[in-house]
Coordinates of C-alpha atoms in Angstrom, one line a residue:
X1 CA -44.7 -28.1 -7.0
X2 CA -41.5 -26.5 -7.0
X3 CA -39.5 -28.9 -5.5
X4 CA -40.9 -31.4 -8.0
X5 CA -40.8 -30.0 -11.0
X6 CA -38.8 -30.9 -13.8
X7 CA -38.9 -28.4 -16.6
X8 CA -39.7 -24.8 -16.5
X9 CA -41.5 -23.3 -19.1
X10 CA -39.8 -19.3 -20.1
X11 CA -42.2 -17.6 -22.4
X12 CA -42.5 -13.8 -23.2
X13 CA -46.0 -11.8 -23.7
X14 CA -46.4 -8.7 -25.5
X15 CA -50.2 -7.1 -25.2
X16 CA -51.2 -4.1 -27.5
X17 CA -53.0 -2.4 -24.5
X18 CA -53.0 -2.2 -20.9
X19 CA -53.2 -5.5 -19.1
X20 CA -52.8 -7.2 -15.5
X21 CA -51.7 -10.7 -14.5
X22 CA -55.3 -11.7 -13.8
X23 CA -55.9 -10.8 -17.4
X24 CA -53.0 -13.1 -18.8
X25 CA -53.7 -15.8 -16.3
X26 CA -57.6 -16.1 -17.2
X27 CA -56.4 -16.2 -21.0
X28 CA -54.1 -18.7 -20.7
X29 CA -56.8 -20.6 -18.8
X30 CA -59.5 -20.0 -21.2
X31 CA -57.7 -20.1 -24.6
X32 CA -56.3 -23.4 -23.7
X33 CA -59.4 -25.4 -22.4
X34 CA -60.3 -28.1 -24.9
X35 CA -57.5 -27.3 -27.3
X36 CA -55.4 -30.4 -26.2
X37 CA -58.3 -32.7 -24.8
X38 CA -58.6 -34.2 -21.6
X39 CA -55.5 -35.3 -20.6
X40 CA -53.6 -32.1 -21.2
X41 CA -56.2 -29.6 -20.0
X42 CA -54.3 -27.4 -17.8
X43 CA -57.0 -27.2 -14.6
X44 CA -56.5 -30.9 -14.4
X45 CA -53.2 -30.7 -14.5
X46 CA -52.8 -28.1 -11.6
X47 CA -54.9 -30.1 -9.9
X48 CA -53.0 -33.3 -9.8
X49 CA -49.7 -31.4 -9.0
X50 CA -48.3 -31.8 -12.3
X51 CA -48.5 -28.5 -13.5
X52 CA -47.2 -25.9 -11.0
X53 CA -48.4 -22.0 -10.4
X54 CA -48.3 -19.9 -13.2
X55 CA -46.3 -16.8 -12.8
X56 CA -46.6 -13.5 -14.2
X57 CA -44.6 -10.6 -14.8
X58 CA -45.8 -7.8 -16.6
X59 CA -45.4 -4.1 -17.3
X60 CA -47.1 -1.1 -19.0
X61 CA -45.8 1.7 -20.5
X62 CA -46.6 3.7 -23.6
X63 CA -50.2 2.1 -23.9
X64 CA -48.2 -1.4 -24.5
X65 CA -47.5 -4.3 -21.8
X66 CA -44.5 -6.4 -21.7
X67 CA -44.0 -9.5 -19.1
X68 CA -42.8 -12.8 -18.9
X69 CA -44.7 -16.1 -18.2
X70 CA -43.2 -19.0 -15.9
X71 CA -44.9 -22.3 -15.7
X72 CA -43.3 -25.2 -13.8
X73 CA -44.2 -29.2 -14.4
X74 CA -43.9 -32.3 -13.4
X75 CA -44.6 -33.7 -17.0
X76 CA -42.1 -35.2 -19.4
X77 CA -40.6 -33.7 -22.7
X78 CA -43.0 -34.2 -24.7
X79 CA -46.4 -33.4 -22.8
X80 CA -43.9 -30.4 -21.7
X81 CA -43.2 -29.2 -24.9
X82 CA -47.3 -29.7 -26.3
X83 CA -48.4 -27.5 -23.7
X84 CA -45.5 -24.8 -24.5
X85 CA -46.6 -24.6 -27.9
X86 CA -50.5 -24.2 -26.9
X87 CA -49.2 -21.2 -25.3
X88 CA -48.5 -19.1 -28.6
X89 CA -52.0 -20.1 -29.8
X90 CA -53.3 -17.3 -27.2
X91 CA -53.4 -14.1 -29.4
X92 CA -55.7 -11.9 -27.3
X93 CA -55.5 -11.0 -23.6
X94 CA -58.7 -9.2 -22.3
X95 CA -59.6 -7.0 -24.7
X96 CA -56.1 -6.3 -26.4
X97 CA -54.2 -8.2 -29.4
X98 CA -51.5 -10.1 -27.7
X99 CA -48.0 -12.2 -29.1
X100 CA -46.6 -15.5 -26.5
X101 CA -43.4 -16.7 -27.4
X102 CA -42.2 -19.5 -25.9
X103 CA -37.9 -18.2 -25.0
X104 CA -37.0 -22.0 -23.6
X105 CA -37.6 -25.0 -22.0
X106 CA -35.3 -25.2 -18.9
X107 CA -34.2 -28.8 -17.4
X108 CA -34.4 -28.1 -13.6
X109 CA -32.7 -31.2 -12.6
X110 CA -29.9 -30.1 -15.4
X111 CA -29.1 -27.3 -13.7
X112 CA -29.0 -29.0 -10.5
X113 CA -27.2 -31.7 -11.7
X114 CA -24.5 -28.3 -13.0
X115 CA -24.9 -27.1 -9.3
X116 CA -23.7 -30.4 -7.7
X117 CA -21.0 -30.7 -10.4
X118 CA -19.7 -27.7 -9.2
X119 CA -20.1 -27.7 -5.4
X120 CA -18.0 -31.3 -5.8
X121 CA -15.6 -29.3 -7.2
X122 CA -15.5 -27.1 -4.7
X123 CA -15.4 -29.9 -1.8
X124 CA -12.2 -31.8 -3.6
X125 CA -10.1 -28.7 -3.5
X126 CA -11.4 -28.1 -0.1
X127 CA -11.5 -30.9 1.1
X128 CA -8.4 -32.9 -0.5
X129 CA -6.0 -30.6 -1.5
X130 CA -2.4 -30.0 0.3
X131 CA -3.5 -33.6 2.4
X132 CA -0.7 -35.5 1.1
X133 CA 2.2 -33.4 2.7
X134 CA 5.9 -34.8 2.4
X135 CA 8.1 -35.1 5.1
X136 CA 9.7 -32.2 4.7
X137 CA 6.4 -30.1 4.2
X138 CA 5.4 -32.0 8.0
X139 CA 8.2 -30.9 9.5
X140 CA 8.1 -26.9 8.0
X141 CA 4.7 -27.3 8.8
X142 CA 4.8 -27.9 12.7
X143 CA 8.1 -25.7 13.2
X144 CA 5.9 -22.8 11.9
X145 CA 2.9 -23.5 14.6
X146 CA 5.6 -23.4 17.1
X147 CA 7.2 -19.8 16.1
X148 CA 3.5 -18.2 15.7
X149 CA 2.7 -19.5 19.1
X150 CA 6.6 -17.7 20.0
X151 CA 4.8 -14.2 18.6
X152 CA 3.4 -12.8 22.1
X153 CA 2.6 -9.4 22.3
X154 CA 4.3 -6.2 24.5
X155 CA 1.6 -3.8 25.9
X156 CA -0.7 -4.9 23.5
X157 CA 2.1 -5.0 20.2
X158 CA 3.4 -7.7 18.3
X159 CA 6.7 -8.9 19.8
X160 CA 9.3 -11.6 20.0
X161 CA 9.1 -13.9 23.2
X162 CA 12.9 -12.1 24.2
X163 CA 12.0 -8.4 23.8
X164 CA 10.6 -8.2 28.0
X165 CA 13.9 -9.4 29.3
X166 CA 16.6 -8.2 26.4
X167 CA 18.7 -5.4 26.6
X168 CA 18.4 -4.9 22.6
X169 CA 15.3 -5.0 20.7
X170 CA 14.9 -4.7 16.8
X171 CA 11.9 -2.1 15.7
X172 CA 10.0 -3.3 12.5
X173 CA 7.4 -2.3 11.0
X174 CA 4.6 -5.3 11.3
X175 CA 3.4 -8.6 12.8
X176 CA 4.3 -10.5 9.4
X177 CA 7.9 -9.0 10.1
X178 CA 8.1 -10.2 13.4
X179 CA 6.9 -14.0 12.4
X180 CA 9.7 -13.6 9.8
X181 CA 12.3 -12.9 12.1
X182 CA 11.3 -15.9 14.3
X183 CA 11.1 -17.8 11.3
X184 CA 15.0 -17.2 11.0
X185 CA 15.4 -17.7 15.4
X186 CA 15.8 -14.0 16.0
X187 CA 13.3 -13.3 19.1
X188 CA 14.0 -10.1 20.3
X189 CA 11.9 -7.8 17.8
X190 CA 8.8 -5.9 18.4
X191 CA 6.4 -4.4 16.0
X192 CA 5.5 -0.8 15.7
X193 CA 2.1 -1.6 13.4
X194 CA 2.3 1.5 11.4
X195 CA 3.2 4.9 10.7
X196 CA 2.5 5.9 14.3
X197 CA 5.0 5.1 16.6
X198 CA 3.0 3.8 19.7
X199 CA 4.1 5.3 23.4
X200 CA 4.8 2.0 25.1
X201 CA 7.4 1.4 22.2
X202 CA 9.1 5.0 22.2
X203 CA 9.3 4.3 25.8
X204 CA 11.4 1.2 25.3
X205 CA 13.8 2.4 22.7
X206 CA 15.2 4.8 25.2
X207 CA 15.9 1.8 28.1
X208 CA 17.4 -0.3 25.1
X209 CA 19.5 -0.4 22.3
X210 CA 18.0 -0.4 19.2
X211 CA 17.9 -1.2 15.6
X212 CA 14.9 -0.4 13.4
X213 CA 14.9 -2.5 10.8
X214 CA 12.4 -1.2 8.1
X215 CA 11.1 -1.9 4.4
X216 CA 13.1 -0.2 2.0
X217 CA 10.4 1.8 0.6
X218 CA 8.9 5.6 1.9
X219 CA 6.7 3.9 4.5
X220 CA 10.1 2.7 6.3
X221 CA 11.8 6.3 5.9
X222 CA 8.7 8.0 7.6
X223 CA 8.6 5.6 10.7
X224 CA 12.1 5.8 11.0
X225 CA 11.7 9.8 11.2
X226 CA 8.7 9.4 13.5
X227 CA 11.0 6.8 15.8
X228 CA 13.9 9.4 16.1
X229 CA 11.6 12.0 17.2
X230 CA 9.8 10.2 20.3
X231 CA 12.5 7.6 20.7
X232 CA 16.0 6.7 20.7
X233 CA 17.9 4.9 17.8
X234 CA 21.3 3.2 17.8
X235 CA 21.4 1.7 14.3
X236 CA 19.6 1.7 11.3
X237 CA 18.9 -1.3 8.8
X238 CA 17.0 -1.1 5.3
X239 CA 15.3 -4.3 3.9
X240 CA 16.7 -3.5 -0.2
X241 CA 14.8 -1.0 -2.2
X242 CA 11.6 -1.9 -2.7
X243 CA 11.2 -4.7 -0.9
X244 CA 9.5 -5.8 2.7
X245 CA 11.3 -7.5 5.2
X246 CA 8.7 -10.5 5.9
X247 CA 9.5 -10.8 2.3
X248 CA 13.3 -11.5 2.5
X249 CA 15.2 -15.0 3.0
X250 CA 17.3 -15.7 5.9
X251 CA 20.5 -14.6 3.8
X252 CA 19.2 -11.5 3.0
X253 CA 17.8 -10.7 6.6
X254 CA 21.7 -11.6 7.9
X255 CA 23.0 -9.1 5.6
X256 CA 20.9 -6.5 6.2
X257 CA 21.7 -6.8 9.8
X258 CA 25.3 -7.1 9.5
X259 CA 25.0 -4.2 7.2
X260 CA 23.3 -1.8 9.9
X261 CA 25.0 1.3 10.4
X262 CA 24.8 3.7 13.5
X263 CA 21.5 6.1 13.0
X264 CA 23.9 9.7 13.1
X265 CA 25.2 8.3 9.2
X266 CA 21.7 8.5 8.1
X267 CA 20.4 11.3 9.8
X268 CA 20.8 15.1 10.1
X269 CA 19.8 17.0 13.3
X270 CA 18.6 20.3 12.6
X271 CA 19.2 23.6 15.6
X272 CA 15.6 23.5 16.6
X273 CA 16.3 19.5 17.2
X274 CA 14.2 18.1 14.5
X275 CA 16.0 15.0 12.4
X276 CA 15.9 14.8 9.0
X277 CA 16.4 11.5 7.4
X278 CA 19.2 11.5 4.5
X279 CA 17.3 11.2 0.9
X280 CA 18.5 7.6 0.5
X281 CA 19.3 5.8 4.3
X282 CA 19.2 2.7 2.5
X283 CA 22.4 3.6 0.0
X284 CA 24.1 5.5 3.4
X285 CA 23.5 2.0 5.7
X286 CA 25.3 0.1 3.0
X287 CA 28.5 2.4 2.8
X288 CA 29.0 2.4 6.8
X289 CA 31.1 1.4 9.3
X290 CA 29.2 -0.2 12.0
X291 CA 29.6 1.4 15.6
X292 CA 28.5 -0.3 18.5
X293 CA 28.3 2.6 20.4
X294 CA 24.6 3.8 21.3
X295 CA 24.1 7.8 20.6
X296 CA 24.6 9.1 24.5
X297 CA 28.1 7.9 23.9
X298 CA 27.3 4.8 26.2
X299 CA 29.2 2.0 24.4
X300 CA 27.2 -1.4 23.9
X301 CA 27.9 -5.5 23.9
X302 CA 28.9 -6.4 20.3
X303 CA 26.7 -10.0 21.9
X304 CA 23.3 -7.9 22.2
X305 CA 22.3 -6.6 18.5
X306 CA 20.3 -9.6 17.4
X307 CA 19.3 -12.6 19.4
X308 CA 18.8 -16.0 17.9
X309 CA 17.3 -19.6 18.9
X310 CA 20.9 -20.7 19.6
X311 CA 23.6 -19.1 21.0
X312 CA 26.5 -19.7 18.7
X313 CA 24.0 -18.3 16.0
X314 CA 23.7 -15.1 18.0
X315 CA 27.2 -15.0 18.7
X316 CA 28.6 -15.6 15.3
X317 CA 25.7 -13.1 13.5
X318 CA 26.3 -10.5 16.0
X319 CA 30.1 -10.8 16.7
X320 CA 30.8 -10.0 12.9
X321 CA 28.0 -7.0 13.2
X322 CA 30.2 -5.0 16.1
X323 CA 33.8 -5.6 15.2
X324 CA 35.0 -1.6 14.2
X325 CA 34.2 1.7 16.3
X326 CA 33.1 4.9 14.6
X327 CA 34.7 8.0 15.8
X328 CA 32.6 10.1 18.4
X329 CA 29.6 12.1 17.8
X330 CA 31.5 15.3 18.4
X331 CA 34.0 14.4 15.8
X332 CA 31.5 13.7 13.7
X333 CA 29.6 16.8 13.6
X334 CA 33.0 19.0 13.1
X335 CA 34.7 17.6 10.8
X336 CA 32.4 18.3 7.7
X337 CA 31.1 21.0 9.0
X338 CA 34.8 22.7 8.9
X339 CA 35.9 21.5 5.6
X340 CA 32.3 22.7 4.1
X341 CA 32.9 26.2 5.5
X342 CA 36.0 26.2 3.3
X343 CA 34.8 24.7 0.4
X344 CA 32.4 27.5 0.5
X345 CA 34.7 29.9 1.0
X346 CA 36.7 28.8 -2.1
X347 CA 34.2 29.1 -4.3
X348 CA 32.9 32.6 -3.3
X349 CA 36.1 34.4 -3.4
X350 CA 36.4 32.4 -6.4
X351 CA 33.6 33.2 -8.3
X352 CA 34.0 37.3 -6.4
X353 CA 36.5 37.4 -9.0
X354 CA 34.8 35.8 -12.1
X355 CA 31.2 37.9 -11.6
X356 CA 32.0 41.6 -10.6
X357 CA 29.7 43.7 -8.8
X358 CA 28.0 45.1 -11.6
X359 CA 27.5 42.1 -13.3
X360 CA 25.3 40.9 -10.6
X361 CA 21.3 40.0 -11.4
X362 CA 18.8 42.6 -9.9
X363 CA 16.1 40.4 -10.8
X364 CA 15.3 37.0 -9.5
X365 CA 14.4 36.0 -13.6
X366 CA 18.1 37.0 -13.7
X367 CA 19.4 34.9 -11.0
X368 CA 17.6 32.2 -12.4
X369 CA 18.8 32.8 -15.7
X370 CA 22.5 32.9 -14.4
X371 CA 22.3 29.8 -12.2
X372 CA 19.8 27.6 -13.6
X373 CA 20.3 28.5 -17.6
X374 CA 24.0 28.8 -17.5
X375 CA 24.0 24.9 -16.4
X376 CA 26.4 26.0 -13.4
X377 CA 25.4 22.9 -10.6
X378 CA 25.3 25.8 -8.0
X379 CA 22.5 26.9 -5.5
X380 CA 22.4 30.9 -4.7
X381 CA 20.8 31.8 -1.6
X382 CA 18.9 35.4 -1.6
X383 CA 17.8 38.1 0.5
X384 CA 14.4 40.1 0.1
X385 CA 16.2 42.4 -2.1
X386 CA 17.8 40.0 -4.6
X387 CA 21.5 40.2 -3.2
X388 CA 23.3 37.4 -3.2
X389 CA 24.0 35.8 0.6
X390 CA 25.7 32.9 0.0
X391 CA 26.5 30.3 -3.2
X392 CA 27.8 26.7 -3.6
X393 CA 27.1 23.6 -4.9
X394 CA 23.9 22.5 -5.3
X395 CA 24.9 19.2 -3.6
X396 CA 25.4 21.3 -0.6
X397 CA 22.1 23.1 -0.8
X398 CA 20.3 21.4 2.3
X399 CA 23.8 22.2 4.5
X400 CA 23.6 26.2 3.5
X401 CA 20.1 26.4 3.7
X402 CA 20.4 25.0 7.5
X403 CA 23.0 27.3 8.3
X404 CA 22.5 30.5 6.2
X405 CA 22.1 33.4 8.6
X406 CA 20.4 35.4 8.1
X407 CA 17.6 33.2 6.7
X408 CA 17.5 33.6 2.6
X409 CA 14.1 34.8 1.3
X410 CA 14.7 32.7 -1.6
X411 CA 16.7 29.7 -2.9
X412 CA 17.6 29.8 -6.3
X413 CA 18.9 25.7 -7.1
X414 CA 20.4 24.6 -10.5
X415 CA 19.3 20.8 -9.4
X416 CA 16.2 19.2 -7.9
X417 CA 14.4 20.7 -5.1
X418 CA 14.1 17.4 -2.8
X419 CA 11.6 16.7 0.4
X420 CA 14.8 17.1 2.8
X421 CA 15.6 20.9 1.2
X422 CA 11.8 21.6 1.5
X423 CA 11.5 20.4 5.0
X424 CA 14.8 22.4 6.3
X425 CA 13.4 25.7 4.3
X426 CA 10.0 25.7 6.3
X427 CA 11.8 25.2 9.1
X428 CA 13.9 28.7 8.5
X429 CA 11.3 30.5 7.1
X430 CA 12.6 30.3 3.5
X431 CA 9.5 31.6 1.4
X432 CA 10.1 30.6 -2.0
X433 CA 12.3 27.8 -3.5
X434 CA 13.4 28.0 -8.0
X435 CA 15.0 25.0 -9.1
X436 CA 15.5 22.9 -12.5
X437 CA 13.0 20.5 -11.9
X438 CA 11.8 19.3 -8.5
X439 CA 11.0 15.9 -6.8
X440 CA 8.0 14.0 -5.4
X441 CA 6.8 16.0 -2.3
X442 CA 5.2 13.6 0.7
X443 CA 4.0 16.3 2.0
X444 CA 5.0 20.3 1.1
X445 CA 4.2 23.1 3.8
X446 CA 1.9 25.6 2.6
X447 CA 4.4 28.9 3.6
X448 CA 7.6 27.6 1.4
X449 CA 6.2 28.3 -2.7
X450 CA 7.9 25.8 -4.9
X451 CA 8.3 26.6 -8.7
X452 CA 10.5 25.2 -11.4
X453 CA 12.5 27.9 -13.8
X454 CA 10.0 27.0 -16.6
X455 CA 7.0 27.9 -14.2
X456 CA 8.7 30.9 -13.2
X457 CA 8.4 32.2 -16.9
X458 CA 5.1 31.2 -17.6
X459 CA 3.2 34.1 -16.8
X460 CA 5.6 36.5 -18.7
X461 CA 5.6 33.9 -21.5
X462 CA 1.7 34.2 -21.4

């Protein structure tokens, strides 16, 4: 009957008592007989299939029964609508008072005629949409099947078809970022696929030379801090801030590469060996000279940095990359280092002159209050006792917190207390840091207590 009916009758029962569906059923049944004569009597009309099951759905609660009625049939409007209305003729149910209201007669072949509206909808955009490609749509079309077949895979990692047999890779940080790259004819990068720097790829950054080329967001900085620790990295390249490197057009992707700069601009190495990455690599990447020289002093072909479908593409890309040298490593690392030890010296005799003895704070509120309050741009670093080991700018905090010896118990900073000074203060053993405000922590070890100079206060406020 279902599958022939054309209407379905909706009504809703209300019974002043306790009742089942046999109750309702044998009401409707009984009620009904002789009411609309012979032709409608609803036992005939079961009979001959033109009047379907009659369903019933009822609950009691609170001495009262609710339900609905369904009736399917085969009849036509009118003849449906007749035997609706002898429906709210039924006013008792058993032995209880009870109210039918007829809710709506629903057109099944309506509402199928909505459903195969829709799904024929559904097949034209399927089905027809994006058919009609233009010529240059065909062509994008089957280069990009031929440059996702290009993406193989090394030791089970995304990769371009030229990182097994290259002598220079590029590290990014996903599959879509290796399709891009091939998009553009660069075939020597490999994918990392996360965070976690796989083994089989740390492996190969130490047989190669290598550029990571990252997002410019804080996923990018963390792999590229994870990469220096298990790997080796000869330059550095940032996608711009806040945006992903499958995401960039071919003329940004060129610049960025031309744009690398050797990894020791964008990194410090602590004395226990750990790297910290400078607070903005992206910004330091832009301002550098490029090096092609790889970090074990071993110099490297200005040909091998990138590697495109054609040669002259490579050449011309990679030529312009490579054309100045940095100075060497050693250089490097002494240079600052030497004109920091004087700056610092400056300053203290400096200010050993300004700030007698007797003047000093006995107090950490009063180091706080002389650094942070008086709007000085300094950092003072303290021993258990409150005396004062060291002072400078507070641009130079990270530097004298790395190489204050003895280790301060406390760093007192008229600036913001950044991920890079937290990380090198758990490293010493620093246990509390005070500054003017502080920064969004990744992740902030549990021995190093942060606090702002407001939060210092508080509990004496209170």
């Amino acid at each position: 009957m279902q599958d022939t009916a054309k209407y379905l009758i909706h009504a809703d029962i209300t019974a002043d008592g306790v009742v089942e569906r046999s109750d309702v059923v044998g009401a409707i049944f009984g009620q009904t007989e002789g009411l609309l004569g012979d032709d409608l009597d609803l036992r005939d009309l079961q009979d001959s299939s033109k009047v379907g099951r009659i369903d019933v759905d009822i609950d009691s609660a609170h001495g009262q029964s609710f339900g609905e009625i369904t009736i399917a049939t085969s009849l036509d409007k009118v003849k449906t609508a007749i035997l609706a209305a002898a429906l709210e003729t039924i006013d008792r149910v058993g032995p209880c008072r009870s109210t039918i209201d007829v809710e709506t007669i629903e057109d099944v072949r309506a509402a199928k005629r909505r459903e195969v509206v829709d799904r024929a909808k559904g097949l034209l955009q399927e089905s027809f949409d994006g058919s009609i490609l233009s010529s240059e749509e065909l062509v994008a079309e089957v280069r990009q099947a031929l440059r996702v077949e290009d993406v193989t895979e090394y030791e089970g990692y995304p990769a371009g078809p030229r990182v097994p047999d290259s002598d220079a890779i590029i590290v990014v940080e996903g599959r879509a970022d290796v399709l891009q790259l091939l998009t553009y004819g660069i075939k020597n990068a490999i994918a990392v696929e996360g965070t976690n720097v796989p083994d089989p790829i740390a492996r190969l950054t130490k047989e190669r030379t290598v550029t990571t080329f990252l997002d410019g967001d804080r996923g990018g900085e963390l792999i590229l801090k994870e990469l220096a620790q298990v790997g080796n990295i000869d330059f550095v390249a940032f996608a711009p801030s806040g945006e992903s490197v499958e995401d960039l057009s071919r003329s940004a992707v060129m610049a960025a590469l031309r744009e690398k700069a050797p990894y020791e601009m964008v990194a410090d190495t602590d004395e226990d060996g750990s790297v910290t990455v400078a607070d903005d690599p992206e910004a330091v990447a832009d301002e550098a000279t490029i090096a092609p020289k790889r970090s074990d002093g071993a110099s490297t072909d200005p040909d091998r940095g990138f590697q495109s479908v054609t040669d002259g593409e490579s050449d011309g890309e990679t030529g312009e990359d490579t054309e100045s040298v940095a100075a060497s490593a050693d250089d490097d690392e002494q240079e600052p280092s030497e004109a920091s030890e004087e700056s610092t010296d400056g300053e203290t005799d400096e200010e050993s002159d300004e700030s007698p003895d007797q003047q000093t704070p006995r107090t950490l509120g009063g180091h706080v209050d002389a650094v942070i309050d008086g709007d000085t741009g300094l950092v003072r670093l303290l021993d258990a006792d409150f005396d004062v080991l060291e002072e400078g700018e507070a641009a130079d905090a990270f530097r004298l917190v790395r190489d204050a010896e003895p280790v301060p118990e406390t760093v007192v900073l008229d600036g913001e207390a950044s991920q890079r000074l937290l990380d090198v203060a758990a490293q010493r053993g620093v246990a509390g840091i005070v500054a003017a405000t502080t920064g969004e922590f990744v992740k902030q070890p549990a021995n190093v207590r942060v606090r702002t100079a407001d939060e210092l206060r508080q509990p004496a406020e209170q």
